[in-house]
mmCIF file of C-alpha atoms in Angstrom:
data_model
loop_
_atom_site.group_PDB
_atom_site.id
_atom_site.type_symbol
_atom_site.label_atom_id
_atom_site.label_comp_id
_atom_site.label_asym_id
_atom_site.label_seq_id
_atom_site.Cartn_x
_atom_site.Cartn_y
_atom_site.Cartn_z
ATOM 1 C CA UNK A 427 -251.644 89.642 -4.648
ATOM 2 C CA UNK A 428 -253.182 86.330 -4.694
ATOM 3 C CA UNK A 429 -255.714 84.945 -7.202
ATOM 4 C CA UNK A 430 -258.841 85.626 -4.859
ATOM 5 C CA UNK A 431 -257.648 89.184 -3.391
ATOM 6 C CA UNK A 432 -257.038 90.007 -7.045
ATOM 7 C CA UNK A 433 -260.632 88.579 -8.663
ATOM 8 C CA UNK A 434 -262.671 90.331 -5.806
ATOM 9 C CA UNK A 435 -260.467 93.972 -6.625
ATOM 10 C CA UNK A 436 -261.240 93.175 -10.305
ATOM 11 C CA UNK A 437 -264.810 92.965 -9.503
ATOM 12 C CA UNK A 438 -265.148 96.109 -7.165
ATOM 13 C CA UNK A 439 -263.234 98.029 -9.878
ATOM 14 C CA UNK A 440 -265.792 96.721 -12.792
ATOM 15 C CA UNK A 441 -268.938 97.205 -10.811
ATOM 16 C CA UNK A 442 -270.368 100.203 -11.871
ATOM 17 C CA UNK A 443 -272.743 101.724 -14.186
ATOM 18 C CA UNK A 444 -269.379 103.197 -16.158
ATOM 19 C CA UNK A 445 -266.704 101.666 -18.165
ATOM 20 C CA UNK A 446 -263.467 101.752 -16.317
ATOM 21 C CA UNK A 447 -261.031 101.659 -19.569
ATOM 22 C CA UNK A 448 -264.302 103.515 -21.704
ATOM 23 C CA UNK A 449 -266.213 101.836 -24.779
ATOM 24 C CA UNK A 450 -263.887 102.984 -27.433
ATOM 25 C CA UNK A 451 -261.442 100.079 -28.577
ATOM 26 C CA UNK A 452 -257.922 100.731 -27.412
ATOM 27 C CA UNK A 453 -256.259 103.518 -29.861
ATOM 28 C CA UNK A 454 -252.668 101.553 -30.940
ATOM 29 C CA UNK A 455 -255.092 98.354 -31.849
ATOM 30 C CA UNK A 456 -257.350 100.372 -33.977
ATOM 31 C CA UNK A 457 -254.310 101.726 -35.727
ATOM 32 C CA UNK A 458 -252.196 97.980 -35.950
ATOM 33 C CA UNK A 459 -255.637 95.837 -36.818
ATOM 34 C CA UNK A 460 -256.826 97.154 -40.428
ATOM 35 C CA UNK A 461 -252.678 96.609 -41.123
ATOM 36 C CA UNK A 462 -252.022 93.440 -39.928
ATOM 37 C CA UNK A 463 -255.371 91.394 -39.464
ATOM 38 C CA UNK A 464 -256.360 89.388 -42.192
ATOM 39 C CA UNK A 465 -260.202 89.717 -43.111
ATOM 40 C CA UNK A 466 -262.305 86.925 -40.811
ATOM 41 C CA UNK A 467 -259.672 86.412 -38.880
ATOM 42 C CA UNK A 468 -260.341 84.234 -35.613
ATOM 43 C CA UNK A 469 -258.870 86.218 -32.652
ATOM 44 C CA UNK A 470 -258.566 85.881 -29.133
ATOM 45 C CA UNK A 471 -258.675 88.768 -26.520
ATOM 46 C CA UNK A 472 -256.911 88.355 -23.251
ATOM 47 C CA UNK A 473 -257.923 89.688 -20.267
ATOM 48 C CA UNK A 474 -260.570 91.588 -22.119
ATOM 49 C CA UNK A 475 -262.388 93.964 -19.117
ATOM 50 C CA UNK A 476 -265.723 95.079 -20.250
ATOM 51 C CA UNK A 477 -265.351 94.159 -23.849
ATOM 52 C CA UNK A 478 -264.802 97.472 -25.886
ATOM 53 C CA UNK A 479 -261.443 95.890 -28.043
ATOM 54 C CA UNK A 480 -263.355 92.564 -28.878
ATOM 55 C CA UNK A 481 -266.528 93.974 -29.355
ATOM 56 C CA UNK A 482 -264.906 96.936 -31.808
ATOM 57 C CA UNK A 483 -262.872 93.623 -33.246
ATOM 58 C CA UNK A 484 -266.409 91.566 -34.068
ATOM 59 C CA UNK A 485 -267.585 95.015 -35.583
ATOM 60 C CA UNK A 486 -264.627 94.908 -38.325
ATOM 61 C CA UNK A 487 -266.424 91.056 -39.061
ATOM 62 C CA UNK A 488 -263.729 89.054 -37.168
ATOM 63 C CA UNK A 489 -264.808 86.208 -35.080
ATOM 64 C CA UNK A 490 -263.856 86.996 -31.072
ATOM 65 C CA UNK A 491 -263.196 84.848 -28.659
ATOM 66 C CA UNK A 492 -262.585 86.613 -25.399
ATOM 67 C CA UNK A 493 -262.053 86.133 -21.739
ATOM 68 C CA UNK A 494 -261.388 87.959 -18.422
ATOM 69 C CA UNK A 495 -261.501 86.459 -14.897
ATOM 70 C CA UNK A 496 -264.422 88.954 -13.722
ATOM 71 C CA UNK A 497 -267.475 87.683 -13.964
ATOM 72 C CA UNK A 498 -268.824 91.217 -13.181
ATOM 73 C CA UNK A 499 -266.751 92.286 -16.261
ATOM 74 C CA UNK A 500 -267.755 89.326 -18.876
ATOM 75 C CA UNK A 501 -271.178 90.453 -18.221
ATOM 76 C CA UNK A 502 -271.107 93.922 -18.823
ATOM 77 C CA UNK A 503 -269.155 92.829 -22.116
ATOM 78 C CA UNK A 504 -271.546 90.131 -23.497
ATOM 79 C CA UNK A 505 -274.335 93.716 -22.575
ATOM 80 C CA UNK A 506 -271.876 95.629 -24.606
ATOM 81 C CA UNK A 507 -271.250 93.669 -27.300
ATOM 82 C CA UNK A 508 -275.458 93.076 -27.716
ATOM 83 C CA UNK A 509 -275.725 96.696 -27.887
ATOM 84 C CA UNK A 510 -273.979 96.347 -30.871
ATOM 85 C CA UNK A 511 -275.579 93.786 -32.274
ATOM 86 C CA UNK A 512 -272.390 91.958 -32.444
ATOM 87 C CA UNK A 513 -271.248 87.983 -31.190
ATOM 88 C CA UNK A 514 -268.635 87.307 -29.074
ATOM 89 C CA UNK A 515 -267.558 84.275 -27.104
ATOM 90 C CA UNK A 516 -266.789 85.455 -23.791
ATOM 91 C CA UNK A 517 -265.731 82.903 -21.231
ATOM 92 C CA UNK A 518 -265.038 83.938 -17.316
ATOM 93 C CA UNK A 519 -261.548 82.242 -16.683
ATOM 94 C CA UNK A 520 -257.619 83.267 -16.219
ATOM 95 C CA UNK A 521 -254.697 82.985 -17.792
ATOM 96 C CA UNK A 522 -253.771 79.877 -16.166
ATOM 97 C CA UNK A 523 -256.996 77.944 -16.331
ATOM 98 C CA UNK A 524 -257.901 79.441 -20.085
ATOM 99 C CA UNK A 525 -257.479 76.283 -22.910
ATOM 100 C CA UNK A 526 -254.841 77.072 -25.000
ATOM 101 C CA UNK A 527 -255.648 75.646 -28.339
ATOM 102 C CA UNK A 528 -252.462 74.691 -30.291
ATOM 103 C CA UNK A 529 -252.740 77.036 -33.469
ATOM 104 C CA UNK A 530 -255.944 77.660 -33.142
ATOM 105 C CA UNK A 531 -255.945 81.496 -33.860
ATOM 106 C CA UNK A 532 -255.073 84.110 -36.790
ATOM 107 C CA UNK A 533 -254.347 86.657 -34.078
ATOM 108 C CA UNK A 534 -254.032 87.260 -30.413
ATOM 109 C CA UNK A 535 -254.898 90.598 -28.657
ATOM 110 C CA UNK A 536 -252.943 91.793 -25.455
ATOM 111 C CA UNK A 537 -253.856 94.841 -24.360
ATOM 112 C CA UNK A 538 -252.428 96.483 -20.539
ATOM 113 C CA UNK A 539 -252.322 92.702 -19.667
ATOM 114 C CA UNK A 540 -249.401 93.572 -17.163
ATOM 115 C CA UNK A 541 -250.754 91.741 -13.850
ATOM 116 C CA UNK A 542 -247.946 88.978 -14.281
ATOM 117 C CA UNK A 543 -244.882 88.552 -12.365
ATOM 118 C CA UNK A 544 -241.916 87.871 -14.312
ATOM 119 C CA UNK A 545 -242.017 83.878 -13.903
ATOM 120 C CA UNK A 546 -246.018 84.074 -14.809
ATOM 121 C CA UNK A 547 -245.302 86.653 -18.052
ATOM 122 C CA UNK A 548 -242.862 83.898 -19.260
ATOM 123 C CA UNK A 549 -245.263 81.098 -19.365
ATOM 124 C CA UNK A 550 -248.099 83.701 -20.824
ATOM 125 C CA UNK A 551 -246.278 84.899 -23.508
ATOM 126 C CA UNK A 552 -245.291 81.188 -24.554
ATOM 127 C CA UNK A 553 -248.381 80.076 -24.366
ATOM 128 C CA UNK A 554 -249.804 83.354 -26.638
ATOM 129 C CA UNK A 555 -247.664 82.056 -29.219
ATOM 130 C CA UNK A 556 -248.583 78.520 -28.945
ATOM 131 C CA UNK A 557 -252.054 79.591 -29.402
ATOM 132 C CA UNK A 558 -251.069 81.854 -32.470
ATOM 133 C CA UNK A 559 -251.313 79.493 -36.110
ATOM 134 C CA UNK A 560 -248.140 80.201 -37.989
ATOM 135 C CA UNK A 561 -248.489 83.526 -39.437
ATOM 136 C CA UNK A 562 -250.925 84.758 -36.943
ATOM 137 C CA UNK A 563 -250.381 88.024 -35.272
ATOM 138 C CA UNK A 564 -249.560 89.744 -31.617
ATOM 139 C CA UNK A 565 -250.883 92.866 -31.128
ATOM 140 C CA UNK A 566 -249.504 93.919 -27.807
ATOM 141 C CA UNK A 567 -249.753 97.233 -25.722
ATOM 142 C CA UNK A 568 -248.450 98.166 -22.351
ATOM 143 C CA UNK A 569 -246.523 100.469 -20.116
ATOM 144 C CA UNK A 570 -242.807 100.556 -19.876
ATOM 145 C CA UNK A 571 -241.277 101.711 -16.856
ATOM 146 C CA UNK A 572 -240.920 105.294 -17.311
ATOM 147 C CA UNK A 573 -245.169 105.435 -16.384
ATOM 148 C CA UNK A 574 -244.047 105.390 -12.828
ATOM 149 C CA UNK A 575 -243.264 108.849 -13.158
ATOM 150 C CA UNK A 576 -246.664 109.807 -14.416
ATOM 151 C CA UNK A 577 -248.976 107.369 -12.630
ATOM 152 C CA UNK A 578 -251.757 107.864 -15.065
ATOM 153 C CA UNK A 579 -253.008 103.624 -14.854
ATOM 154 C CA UNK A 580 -251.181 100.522 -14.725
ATOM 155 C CA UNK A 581 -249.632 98.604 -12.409
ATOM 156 C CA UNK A 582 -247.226 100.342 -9.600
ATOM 157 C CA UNK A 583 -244.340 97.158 -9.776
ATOM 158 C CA UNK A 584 -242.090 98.288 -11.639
ATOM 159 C CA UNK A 585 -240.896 94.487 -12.587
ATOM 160 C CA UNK A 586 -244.646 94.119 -14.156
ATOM 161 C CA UNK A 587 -244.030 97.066 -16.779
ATOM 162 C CA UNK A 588 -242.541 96.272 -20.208
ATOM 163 C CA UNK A 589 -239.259 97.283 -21.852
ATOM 164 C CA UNK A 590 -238.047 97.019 -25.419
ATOM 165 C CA UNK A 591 -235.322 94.017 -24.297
ATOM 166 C CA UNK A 592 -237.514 92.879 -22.227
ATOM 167 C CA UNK A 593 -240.582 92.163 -25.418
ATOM 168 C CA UNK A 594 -237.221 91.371 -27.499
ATOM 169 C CA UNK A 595 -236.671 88.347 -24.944
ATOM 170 C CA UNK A 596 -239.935 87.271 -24.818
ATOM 171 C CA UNK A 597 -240.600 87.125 -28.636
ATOM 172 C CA UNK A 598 -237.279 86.516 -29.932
ATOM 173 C CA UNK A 599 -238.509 83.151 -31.655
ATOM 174 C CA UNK A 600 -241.306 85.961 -34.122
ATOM 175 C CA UNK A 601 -240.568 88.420 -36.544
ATOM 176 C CA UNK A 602 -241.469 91.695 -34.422
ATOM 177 C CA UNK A 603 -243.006 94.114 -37.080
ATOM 178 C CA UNK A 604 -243.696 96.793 -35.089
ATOM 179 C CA UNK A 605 -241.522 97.695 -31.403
ATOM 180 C CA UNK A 606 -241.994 101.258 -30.339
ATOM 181 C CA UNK A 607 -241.824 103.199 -27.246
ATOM 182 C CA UNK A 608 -243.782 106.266 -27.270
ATOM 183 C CA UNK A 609 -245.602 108.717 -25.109
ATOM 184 C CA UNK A 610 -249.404 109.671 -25.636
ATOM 185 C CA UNK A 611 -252.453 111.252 -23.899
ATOM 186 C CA UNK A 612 -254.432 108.273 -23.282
ATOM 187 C CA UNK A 613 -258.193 108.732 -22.643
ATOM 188 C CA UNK A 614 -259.681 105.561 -22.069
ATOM 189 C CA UNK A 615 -262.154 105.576 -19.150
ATOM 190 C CA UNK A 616 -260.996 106.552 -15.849
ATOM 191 C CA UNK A 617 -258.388 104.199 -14.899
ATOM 192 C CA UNK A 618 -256.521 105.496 -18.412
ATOM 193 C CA UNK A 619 -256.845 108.969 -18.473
ATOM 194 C CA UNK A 620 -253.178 111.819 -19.077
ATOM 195 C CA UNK A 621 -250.445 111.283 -20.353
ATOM 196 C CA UNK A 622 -248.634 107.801 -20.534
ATOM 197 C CA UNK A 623 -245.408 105.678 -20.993
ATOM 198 C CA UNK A 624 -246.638 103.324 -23.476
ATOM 199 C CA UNK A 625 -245.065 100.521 -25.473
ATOM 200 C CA UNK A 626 -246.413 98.901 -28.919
ATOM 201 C CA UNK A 627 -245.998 95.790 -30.113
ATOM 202 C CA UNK A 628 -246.761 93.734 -33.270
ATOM 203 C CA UNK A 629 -245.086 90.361 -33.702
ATOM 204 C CA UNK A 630 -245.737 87.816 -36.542
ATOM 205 C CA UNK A 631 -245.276 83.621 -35.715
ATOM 206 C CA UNK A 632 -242.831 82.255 -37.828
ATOM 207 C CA UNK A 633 -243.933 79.757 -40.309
ATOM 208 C CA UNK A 634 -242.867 76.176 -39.179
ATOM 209 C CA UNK A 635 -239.663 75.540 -41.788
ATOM 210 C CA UNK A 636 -239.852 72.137 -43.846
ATOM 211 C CA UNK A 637 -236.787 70.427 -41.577
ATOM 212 C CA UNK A 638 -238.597 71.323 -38.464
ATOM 213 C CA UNK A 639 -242.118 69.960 -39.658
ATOM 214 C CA UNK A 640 -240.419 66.920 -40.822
ATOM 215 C CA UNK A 641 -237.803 66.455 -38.056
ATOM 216 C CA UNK A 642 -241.728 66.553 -35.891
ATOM 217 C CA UNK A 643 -243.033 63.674 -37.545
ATOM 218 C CA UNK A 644 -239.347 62.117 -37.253
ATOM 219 C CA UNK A 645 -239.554 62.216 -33.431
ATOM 220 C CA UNK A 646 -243.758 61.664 -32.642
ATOM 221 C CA UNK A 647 -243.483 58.166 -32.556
ATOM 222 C CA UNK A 648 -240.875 58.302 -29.919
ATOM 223 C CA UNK A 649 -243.876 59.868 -27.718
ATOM 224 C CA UNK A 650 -246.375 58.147 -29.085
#
């Protein structure tokens, strides 16, 4: 689908009166965040819909930066997260136009982010991490192939939907703290609603080791 078919479904989908994924934050990151988030942390929400995970995050004091490429959705979510009496930094952009700051944040939320075809998931998941500060966290949840059977949300290609080599792959440079596949009722609007074929993910960034920070300033000058 290209970028312009894809932004004007988005935005039919998100205008309405409803929620399409609900107002309560996403179940696996309410039960990963209080473990793995440090307190203030400064997060960034991907592909954030409506705003019920960063608006739930800014309620447990962290500061949110968020952004989705529906402007119909980023509006409903700044309403949301006013309702709460909450701040957020929403920003209407995608994944490829989005600045990724080097280190910039103590954790990264990706939740049913699965609209990327293999090549496009590569560079995403690269630049997550280079967003990530060493240390900082991934807190990932998706489908894994198996919800084609039960066609309760997410996409219908089956080389969008995540496996456990597959998230292995893609973060094999963290130290994956949490990698479980797992079936639960979701209930999270109408577009998540039965049972589902989920997979959960929490990886940590490595730390950058003393021979790599110093074999860095070894070689800057080179590019300089």
């Amino acid at each position: 689908m290209k970028h312009l078919e894809a932004k004007k479904m988005w935005d039919d989908r998100f205008n309405s009166e409803d929620f399409l994924f609900g107002t309560e934050a996403n179940t696996f990151l309410q039960e990963m965040a209080p473990k793995h988030l440090k307190e203030n942390a400064r997060i960034l929400c991907i592909a954030d819909g409506e705003g019920r995970n960063s608006t739930w995050l800014a309620q447990q004091n962290h500061q949110v930066d968020a952004f989705d490429f529906s402007d119909i959705a980023i509006e409903k979510a700044k309403n949301f997260a006013r309702s709460k009496n909450v701040e957020v930094n929403y920003v209407v952009s995608d994944c490829e136009s989005i600045n990724w700051e080097v280190g910039d944040y103590d954790a990264i939320i990706a939740i049913f982010i699965q609209f990327s075809n293999p090549k496009e998931r590569s560079r995403l998941f690269k630049d997550m991490l280079l967003a990530l500060k060493p240390g900082g966290v991934l807190i990932l949840q998706g489908y894994t192939p198996k919800q084609l059977e039960y066609k309760t949300g997410g996409p219908s290609q089956i080389e969008n939907l995540y496996t456990e080599r597959m998230i292995n792959i893609l973060l094999k440079n963290t130290k994956i703290e949490v990698l479980k596949s797992y079936e639960a009722e979701l209930s999270e609007g109408k577009a998540h609603s039965g049972t589902s074929a989920l997979i959960g993910v929490v990886a940590i960034k490595k730390p950058v080791s003393i021979w790599q920070f110093a074999l860095s300033a070894i070689m800057m000058p080179m590019f300089s």
